[in-house]
Coordinates of N, CA and C in Angstrom, one line a residue:
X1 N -23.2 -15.3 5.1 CA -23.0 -13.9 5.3 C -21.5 -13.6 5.2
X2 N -20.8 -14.5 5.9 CA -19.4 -14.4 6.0 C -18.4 -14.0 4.5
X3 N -19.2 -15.3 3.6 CA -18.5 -15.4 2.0 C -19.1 -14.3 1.2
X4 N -19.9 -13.5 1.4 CA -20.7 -12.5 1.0 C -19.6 -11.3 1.2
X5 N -19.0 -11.2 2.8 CA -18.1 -10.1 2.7 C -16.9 -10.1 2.0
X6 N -16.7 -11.7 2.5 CA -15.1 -11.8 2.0 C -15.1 -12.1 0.2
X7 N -16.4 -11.9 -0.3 CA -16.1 -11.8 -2.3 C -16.2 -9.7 -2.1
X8 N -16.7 -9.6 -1.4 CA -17.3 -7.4 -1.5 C -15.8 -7.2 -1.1
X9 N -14.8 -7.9 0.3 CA -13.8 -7.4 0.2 C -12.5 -7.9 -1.0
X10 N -12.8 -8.5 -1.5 CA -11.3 -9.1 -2.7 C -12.1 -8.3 -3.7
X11 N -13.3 -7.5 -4.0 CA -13.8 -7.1 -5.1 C -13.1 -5.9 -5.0
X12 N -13.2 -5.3 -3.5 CA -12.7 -3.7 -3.5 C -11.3 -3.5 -3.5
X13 N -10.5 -4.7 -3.0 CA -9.0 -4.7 -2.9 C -8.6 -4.9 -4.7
X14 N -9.3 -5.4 -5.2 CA -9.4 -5.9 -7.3 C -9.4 -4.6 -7.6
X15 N -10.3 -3.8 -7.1 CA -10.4 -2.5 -7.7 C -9.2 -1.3 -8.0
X16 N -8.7 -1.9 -7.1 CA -7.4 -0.8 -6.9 C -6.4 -1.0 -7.7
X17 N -5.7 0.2 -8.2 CA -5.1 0.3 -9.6 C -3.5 0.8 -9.0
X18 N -2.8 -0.2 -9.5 CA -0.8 0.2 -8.7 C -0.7 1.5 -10.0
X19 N -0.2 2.2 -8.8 CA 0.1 3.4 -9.5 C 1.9 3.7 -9.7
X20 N 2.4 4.3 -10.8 CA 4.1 4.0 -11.0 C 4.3 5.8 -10.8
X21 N 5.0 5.8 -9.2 CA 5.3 6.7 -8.7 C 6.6 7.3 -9.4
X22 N 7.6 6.7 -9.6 CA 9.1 7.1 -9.9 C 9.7 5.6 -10.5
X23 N 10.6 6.1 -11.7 CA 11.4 5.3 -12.5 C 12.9 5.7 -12.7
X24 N 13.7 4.5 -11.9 CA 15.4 5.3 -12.2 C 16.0 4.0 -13.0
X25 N 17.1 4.8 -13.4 CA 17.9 3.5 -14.1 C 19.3 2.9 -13.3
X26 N 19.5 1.9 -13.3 CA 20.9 1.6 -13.3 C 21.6 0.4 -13.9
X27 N 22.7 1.0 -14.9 CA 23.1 0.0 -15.7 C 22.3 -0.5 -17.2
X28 N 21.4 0.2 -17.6 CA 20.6 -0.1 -18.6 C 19.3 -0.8 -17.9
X29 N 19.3 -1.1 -16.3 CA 18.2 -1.8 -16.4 C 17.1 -0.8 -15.2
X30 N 16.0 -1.0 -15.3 CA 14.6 0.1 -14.5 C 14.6 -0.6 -13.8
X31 N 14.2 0.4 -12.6 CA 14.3 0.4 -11.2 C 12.4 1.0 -11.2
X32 N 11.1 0.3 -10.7 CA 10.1 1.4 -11.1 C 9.9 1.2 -9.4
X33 N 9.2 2.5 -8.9 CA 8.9 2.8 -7.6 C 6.8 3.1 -7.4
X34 N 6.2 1.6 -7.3 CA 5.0 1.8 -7.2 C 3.9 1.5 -6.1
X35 N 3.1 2.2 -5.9 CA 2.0 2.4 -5.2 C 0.5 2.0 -5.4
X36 N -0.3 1.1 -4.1 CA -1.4 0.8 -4.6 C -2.3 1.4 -3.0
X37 N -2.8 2.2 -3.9 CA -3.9 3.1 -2.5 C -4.9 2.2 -1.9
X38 N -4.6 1.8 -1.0 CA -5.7 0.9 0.0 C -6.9 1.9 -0.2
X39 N -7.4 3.3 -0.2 CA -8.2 4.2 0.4 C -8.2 4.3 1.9
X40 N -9.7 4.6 1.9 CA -9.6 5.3 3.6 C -9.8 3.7 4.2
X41 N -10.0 2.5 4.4 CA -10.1 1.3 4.8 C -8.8 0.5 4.8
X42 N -8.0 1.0 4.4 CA -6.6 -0.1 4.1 C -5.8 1.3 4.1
X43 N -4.4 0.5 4.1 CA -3.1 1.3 4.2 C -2.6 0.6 2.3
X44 N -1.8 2.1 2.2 CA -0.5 2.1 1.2 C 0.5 0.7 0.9
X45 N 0.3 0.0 -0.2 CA 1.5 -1.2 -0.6 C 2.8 -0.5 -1.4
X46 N 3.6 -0.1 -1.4 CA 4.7 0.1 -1.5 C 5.0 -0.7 -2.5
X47 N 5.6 -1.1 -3.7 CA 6.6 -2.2 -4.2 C 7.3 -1.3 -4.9
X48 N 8.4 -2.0 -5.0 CA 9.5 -1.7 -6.3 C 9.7 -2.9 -6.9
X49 N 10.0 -2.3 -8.2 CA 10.2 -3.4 -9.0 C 11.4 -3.6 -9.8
X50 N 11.9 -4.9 -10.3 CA 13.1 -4.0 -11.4 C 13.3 -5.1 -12.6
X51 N 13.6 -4.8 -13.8 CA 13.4 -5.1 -15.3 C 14.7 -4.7 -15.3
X52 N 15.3 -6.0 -16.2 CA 16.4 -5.9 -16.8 C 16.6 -5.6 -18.2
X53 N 17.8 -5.3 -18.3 CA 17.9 -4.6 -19.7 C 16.9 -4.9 -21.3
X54 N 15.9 -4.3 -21.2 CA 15.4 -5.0 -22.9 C 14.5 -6.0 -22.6
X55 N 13.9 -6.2 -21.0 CA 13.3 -7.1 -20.6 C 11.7 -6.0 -20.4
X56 N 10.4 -6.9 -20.8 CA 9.4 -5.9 -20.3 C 8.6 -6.4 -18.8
X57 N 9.1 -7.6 -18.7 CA 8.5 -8.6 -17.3 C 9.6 -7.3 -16.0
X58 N 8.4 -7.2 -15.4 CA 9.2 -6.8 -14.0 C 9.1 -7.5 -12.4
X59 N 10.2 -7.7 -12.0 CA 10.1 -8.6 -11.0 C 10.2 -7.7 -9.7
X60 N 9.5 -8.5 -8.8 CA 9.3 -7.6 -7.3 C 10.9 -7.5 -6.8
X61 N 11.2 -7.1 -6.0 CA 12.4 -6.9 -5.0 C 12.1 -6.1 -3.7
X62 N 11.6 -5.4 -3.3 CA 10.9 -4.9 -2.2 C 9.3 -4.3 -2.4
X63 N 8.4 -4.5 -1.0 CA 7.2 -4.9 -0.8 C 7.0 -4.6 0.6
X64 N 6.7 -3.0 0.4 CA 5.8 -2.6 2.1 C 4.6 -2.0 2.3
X65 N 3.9 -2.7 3.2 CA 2.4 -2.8 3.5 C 2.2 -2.0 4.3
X66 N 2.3 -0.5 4.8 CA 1.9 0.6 5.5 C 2.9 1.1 6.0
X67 N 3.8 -0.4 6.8 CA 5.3 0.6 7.4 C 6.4 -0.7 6.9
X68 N 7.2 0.0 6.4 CA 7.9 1.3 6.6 C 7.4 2.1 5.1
X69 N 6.9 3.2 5.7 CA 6.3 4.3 4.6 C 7.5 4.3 3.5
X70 N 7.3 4.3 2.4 CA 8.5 5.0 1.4 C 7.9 6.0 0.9
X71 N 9.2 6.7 1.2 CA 9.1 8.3 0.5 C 9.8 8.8 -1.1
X72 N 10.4 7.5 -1.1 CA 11.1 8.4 -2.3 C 12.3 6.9 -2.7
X73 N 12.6 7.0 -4.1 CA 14.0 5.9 -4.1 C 14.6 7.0 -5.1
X74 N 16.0 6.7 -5.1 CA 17.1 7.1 -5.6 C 17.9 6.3 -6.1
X75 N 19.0 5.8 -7.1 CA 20.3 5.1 -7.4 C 21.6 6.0 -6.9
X76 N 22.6 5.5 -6.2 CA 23.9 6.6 -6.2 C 24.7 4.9 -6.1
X77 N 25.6 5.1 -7.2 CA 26.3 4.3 -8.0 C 25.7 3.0 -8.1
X78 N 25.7 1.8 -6.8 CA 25.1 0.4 -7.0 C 24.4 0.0 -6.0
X79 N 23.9 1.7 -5.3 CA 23.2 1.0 -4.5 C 21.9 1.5 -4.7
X80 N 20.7 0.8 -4.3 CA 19.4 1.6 -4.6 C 18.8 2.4 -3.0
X81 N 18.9 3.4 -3.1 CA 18.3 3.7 -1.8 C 16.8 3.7 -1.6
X82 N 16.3 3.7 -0.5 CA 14.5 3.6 -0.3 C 14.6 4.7 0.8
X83 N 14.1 5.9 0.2 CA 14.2 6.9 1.5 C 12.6 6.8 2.2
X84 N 13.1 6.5 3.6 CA 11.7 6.7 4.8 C 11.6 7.9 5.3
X85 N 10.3 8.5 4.9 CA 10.2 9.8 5.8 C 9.4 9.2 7.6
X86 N 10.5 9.5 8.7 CA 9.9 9.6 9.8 C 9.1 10.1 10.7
X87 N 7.6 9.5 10.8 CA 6.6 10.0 11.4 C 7.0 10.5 12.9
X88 N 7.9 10.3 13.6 CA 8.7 10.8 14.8 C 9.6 12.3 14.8
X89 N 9.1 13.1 13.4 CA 10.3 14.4 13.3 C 11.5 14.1 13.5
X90 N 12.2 13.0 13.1 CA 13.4 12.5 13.0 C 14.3 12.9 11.3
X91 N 15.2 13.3 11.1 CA 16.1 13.2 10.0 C 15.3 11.9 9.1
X92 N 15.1 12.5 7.9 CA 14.8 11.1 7.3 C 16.0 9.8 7.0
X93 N 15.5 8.8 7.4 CA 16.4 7.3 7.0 C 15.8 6.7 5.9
X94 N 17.2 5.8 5.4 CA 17.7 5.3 4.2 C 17.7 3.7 4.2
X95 N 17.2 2.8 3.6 CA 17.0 1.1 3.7 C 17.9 1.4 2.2
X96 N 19.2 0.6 2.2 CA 20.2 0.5 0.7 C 19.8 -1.4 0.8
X97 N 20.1 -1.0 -0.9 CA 20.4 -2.3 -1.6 C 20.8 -2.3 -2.3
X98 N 22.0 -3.1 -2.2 CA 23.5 -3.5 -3.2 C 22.6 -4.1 -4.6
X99 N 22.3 -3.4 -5.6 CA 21.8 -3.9 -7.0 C 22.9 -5.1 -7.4
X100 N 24.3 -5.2 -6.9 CA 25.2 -5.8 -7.4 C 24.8 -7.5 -7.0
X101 N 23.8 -7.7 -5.9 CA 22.8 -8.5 -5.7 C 21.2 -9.0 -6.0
X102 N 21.0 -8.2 -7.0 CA 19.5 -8.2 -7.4 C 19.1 -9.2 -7.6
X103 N 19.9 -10.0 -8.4 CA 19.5 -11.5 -8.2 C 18.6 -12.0 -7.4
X104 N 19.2 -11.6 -6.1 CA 18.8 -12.9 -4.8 C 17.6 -12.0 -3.9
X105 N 17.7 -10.7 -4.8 CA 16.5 -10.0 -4.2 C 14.9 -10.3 -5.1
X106 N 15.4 -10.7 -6.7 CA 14.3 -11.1 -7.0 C 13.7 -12.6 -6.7
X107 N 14.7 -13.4 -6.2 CA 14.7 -15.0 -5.7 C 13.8 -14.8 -4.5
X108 N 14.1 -13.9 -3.8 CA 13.6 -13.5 -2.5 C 13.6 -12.1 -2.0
X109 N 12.5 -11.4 -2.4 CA 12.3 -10.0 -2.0 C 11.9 -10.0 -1.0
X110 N 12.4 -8.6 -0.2 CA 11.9 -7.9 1.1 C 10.6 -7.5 0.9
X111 N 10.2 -8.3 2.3 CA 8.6 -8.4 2.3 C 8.2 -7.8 3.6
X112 N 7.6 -6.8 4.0 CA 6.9 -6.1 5.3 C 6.0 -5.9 5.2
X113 N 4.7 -6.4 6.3 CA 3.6 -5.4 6.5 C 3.9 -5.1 7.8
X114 N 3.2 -3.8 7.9 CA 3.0 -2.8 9.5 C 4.2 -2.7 9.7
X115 N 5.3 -2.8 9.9 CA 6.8 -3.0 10.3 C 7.1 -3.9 10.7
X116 N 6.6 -5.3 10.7 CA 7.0 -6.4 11.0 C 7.8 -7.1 9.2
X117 N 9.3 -7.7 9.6 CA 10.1 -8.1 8.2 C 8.8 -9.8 7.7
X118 N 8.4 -9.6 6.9 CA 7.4 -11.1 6.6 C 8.5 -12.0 5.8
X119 N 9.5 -11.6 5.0 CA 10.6 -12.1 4.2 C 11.7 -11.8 3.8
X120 N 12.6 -12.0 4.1 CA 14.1 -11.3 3.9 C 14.7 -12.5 3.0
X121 N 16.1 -12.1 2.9 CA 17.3 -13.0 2.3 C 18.5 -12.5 2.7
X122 N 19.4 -13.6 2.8 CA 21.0 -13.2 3.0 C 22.0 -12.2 3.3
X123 N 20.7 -11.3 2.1 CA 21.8 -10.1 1.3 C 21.2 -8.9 2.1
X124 N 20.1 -9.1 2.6 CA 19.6 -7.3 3.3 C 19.7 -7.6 4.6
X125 N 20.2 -6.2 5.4 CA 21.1 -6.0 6.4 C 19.3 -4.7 6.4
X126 N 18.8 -5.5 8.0 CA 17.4 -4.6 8.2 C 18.0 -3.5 9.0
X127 N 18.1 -2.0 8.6 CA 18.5 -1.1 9.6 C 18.2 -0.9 10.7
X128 N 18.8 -0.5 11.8 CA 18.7 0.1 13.1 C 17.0 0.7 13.0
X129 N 17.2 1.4 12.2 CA 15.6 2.5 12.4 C 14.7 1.6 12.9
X130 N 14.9 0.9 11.4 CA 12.9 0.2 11.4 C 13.2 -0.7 12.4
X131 N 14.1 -1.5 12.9 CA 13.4 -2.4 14.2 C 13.1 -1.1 15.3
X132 N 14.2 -0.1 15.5 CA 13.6 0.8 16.6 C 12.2 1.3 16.7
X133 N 11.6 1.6 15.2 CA 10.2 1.8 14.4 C 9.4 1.3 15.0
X134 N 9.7 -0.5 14.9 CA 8.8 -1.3 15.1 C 8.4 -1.9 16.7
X135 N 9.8 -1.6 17.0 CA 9.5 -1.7 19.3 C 8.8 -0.3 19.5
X136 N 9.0 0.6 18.9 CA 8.2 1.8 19.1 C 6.8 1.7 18.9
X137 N 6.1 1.0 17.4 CA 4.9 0.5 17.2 C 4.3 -0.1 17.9
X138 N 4.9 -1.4 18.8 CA 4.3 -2.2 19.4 C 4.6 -1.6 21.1
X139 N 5.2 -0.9 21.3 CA 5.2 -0.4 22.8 C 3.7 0.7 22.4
X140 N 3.4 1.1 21.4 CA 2.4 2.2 21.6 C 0.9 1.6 20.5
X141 N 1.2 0.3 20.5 CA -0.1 -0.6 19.9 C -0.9 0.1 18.9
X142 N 0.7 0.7 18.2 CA 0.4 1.2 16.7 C 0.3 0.1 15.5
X143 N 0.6 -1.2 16.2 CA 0.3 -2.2 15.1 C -0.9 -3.2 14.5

């Protein structure tokens, strides 16, 4: 019974189609901002992706699994911003990433589910917000 659910659930998570929310450029090379709808059973995957110049392979660089929600990305000069809209009525916050590092973000992309960091590297500096986010989540066993 058990292997019965667990083929019905990788059949329904198969089913689900990443959808390409927003595309920016920087430097000749795409930045794409995509989404895969869990439905009403699962939460939102988040990824971005980025392709270098004249390249059509796209490689991950960040990857969030419900929190931290992304609301939006932007480029302002070399940095990539990831705007989080705050379920707290807070000013919305900003997670940047120095592209001038993309490298070591595609070696090792930022990886979250629920608000917990599952994978970092060197180069990302985790904001103030999301750990505050995340003692918030777990003080109110929103995780």
């Amino acid at each position: 019974m058990k292997v019965r659910y667990l083929w019905f659930l990788i059949f329904l998570i198969s089913c689900g189609e990443t959808k390409v929310l927003k595309t920016v450029n920087w430097k000749g090379n795409t930045i794409t901002w995509e989404v895969l709808d869990g439905g009403a059973t699962t939460s939102y995957l988040w990824k971005i992706m980025f392709s270098e110049k004249g390249e059509s392979s796209k490689d991950l660089i960040f990857r969030s699994y419900s929190t931290p929600y992304v609301g939006d990305i932007e480029v302002h000069q070399d940095k990539l911003l990831i705007l989080i809209p705050d379920f707290k009525n807070k000013v919305n916050d900003t997670i940047a990433i120095n592209l001038r590092d993309v490298e070591e973000y595609i070696d090792e992309p930022v990886d979250y589910k629920r608000n917990a960091l599952k994978n970092s590297n060197k180069y990302y500096k985790e904001p103030n917000f999301v750990k505050e986010d995340r003692e918030y989540y777990i003080a109110n066993d929103l995780l």
